[in-house]
Short mmCIF file of C-alpha atoms in Angstrom, two decimals:
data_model
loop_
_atom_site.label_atom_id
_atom_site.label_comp_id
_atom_site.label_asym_id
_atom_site.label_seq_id
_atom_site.Cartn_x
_atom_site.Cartn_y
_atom_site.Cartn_z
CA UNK A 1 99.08 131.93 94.38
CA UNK A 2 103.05 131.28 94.38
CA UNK A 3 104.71 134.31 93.14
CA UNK A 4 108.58 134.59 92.21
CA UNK A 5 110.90 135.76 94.72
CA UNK A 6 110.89 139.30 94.67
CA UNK A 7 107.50 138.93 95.07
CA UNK A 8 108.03 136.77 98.10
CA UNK A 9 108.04 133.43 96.14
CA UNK A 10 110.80 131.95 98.09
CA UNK A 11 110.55 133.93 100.90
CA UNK A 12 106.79 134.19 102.00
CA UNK A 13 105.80 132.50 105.68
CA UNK A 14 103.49 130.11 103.99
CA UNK A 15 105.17 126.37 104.06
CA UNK A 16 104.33 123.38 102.40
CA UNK A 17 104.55 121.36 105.86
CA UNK A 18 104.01 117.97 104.25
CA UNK A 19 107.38 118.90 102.52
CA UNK A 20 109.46 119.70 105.43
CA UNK A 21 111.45 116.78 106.44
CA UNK A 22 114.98 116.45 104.19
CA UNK A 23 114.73 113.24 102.30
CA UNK A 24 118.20 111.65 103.22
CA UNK A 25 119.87 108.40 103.69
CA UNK A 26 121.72 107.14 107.07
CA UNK A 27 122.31 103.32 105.90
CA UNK A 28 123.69 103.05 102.35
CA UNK A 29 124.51 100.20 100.11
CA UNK A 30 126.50 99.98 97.68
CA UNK A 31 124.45 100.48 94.30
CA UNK A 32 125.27 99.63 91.08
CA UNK A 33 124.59 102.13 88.03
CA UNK A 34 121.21 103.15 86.99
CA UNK A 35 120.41 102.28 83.17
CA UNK A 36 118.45 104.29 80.85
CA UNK A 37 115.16 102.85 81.86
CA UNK A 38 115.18 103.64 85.46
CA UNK A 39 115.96 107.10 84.95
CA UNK A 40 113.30 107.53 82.32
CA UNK A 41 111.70 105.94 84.95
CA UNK A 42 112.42 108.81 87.72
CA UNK A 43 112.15 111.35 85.15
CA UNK A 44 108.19 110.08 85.01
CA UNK A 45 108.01 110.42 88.48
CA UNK A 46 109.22 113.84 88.50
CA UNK A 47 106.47 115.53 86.26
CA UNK A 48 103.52 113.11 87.86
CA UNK A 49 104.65 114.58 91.13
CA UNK A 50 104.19 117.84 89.21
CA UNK A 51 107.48 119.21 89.31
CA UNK A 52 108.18 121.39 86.22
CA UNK A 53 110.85 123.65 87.29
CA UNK A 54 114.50 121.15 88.02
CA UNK A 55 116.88 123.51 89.35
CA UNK A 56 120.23 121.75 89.94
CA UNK A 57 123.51 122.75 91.67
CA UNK A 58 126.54 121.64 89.75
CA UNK A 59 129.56 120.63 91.85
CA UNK A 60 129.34 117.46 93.81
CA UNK A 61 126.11 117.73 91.94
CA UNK A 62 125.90 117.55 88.51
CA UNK A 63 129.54 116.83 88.39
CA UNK A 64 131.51 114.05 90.65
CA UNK A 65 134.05 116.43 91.76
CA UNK A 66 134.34 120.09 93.37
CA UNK A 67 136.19 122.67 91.41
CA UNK A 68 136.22 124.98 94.30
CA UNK A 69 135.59 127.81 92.33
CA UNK A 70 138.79 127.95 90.78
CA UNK A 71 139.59 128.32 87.24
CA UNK A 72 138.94 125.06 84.92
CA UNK A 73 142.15 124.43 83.69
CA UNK A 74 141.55 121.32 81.46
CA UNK A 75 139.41 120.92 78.08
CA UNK A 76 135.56 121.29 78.36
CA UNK A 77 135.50 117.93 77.20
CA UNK A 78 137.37 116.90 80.23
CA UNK A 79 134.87 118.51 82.94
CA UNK A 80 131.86 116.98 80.72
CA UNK A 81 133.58 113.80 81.47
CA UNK A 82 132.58 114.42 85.25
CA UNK A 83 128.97 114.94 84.77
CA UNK A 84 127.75 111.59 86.29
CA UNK A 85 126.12 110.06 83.87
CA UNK A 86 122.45 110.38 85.66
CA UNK A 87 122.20 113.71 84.90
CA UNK A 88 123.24 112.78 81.34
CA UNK A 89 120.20 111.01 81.11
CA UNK A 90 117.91 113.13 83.52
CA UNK A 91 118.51 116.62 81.82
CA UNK A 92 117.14 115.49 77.96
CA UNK A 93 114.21 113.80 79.56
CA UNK A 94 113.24 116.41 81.77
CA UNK A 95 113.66 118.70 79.11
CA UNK A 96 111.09 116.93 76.65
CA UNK A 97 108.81 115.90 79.36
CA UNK A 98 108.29 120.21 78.99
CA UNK A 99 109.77 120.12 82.55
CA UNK A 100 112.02 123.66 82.94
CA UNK A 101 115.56 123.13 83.83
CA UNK A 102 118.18 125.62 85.85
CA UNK A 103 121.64 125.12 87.01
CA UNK A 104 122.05 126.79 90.64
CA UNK A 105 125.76 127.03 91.91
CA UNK A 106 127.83 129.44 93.97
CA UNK A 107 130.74 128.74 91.67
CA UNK A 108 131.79 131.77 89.89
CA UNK A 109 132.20 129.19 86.18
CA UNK A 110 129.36 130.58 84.87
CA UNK A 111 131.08 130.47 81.25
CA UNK A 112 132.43 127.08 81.80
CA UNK A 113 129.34 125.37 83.09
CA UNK A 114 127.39 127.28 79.94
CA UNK A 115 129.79 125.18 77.71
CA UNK A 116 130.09 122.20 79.77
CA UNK A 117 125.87 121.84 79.03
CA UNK A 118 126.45 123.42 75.20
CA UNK A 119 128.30 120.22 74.54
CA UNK A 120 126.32 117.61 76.07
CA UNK A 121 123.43 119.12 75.31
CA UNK A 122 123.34 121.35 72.24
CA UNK A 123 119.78 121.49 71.46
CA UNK A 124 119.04 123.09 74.20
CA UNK A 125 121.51 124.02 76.28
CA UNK A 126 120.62 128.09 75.73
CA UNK A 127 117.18 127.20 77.59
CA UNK A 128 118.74 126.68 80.74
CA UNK A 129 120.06 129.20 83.10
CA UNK A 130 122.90 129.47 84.88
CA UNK A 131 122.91 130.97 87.70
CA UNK A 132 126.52 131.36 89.59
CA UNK A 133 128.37 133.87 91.99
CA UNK A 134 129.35 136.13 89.04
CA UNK A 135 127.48 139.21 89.72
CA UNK A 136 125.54 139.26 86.45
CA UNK A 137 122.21 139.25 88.66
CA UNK A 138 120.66 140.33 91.41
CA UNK A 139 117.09 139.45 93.13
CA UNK A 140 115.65 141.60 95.82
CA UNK A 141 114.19 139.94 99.21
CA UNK A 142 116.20 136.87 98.55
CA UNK A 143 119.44 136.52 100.73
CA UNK A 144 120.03 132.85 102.17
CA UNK A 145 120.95 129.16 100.02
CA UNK A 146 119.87 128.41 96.48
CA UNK A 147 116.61 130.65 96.91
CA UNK A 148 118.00 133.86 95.02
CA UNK A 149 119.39 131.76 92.12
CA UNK A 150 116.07 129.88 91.82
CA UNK A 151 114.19 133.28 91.90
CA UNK A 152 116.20 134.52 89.23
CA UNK A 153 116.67 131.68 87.06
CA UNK A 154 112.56 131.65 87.48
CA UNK A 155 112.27 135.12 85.59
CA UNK A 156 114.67 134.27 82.80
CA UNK A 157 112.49 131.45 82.10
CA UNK A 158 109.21 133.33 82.46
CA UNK A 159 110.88 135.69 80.17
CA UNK A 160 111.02 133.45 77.35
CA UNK A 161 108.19 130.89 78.15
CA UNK A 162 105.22 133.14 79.05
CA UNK A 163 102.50 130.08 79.77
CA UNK A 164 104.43 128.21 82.36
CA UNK A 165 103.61 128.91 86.08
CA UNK A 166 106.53 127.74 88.38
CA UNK A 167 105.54 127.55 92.25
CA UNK A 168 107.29 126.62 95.26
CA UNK A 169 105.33 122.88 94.90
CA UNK A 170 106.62 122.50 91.74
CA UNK A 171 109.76 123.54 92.32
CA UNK A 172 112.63 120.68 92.77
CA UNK A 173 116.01 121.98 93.99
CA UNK A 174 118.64 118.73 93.73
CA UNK A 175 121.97 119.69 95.70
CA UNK A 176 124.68 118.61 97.65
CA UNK A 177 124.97 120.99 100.47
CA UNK A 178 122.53 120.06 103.19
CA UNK A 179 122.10 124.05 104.13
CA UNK A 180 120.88 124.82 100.99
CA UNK A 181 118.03 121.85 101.58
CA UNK A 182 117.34 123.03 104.94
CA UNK A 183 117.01 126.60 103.63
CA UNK A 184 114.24 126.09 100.71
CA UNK A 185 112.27 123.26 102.76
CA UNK A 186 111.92 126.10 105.26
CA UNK A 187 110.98 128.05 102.50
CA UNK A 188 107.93 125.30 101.29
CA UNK A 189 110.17 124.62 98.32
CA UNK A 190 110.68 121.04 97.58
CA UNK A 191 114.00 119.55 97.67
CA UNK A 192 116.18 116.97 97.48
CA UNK A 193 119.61 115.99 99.27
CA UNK A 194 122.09 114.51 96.98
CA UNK A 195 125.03 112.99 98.87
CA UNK A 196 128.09 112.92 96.62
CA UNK A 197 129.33 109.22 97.66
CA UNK A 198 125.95 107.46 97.05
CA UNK A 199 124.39 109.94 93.98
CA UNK A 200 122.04 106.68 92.98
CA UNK A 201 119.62 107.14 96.15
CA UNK A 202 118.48 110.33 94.28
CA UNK A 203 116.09 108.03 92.63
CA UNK A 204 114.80 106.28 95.19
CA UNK A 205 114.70 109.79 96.76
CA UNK A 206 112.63 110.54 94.15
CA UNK A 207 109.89 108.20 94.69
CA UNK A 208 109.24 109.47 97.81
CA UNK A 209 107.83 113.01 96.66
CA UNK A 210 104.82 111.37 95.09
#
C-alpha cells in the first residue's frame, strides 16, 4: 500500500517500471487548438487510467509565460489571461469527474496563483492546494523535484476528503521542467512532460498512460 511522503510515498524504492520512460515529443507539428470536446475527451482518459490526484506546476505550465518568481505586477485578471486555455477546460472537468487537483510550483506567488484560480474558478478554487516556495510547509523525507509539494498538497487533501486514497499510480504530475519528470518517474509516480512551445501534445500524451 502507497503511503504519503513522509511515510515514504514518494520516496520508497518500489517503482512502477512500466511507468518509467518520460512521455515526450522529438518531431512536432504545428497543432491547432483543442475544443471543448477533446479535452472532455482527455479529461475521460485521465480518470479511466485511474488518475485521481492532478497535480500541476504553474509557470510554463498552467500559464504561457514564466514569471520568474518575481512579483506580479499587473491585474489578476491579466495573469488569468495567460492560463492557456486547456487548463481552462481541464481543471472544471477534472474537478467533477471527483478527480483531486493541486498546483505544484517553486514560485514563491502563492497568493497570486490562489487568486489567479479564485477567479477562474470560484466554486472551487479553495479545494485546491497550492503549494509554492513560500515556507508555509514543510514535509519530512522529501528533498528533490515536485515530490515534497505533491506529498504535502496530498495531506491537505486527505485532511478534508477522508475517503480518497491517492497513490503513486494514481498520481499525475503535468510540468514543464524535465527534472522534475525524471525525478517522480524515478520515484514510480506517473508523469507527464509538458513542453511550453507545443502544450497540445499533452493530450495525445495523455492517451498513452492507458
Amino acid at each position: 500500500q502507497d503511503h504519503t511522503c513522509a511515510h515514504n510515498l514518494y520516496t520508497s524504492p518500489l517503482h512502477f517500471l512500466h511507468q518509467n520512460t518520460k512521455i515526450t515529443h522529438n518531431v512536432h507539428n504545428n497543432s491547432r487548438p483543442k475544443s471543448s470536446d477533446q479535452v472532455r475527451g482527455s479529461s475521460k482518459e485521465i480518470a479511466s487510467a485511474n488518475i485521481n490526484f492532478l497535480a500541476l506546476d504553474f509557470d510554463l505550465t498552467i500559464i504561457s509565460f514564466h514569471t520568474g518568481g518575481r512579483p506580479w505586477g499587473g491585474s489578476i485578471e491579466e495573469m488569468s489571461s495567460f492560463v492557456r486555455p486547456m487548463f481552462r477546460h481541464l481543471i472544471p472537468l477534472a474537478h467533477q469527474a471527483g478527480i483531486q487537483i493541486a498546483v505544484v510550483t517553486f514560485s514563491p506567488q502563492v497568493k497570486t496563483i490562489s487568486q489567479v484560480l479564485e477567479h477562474l474558478f470560484p466554486n472551487f478554487a479553495s479545494s485546491i492546494p497550492i503549494r509554492g516556495h513560500d515556507r508555509s510547509w514543510a514535509v519530512e523525507g522529501c528533498l528533490h523535484g515536485k515530490q515534497p509539494h505533491m506529498a504535502s498538497a496530498i495531506e491537505e487533501i486527505y485532511s478534508n476528503v477522508p475517503d480518497v486514497e491517492i497513490t503513486r499510480n494514481s498520481t499525475l504530475l503535468v510540468d514543464d521542467d524535465d527534472n522534475n519528470i525524471d525525478v517522480a518517474l524515478n520515484e514510480g509516480v506517473r508523469a507527464i512532460w509538458l513542453d511550453p512551445n507545443h502544450a497540445d501534445d499533452f493530450f495525445d500524451d495523455v492517451r498513452q498512460l492507458m
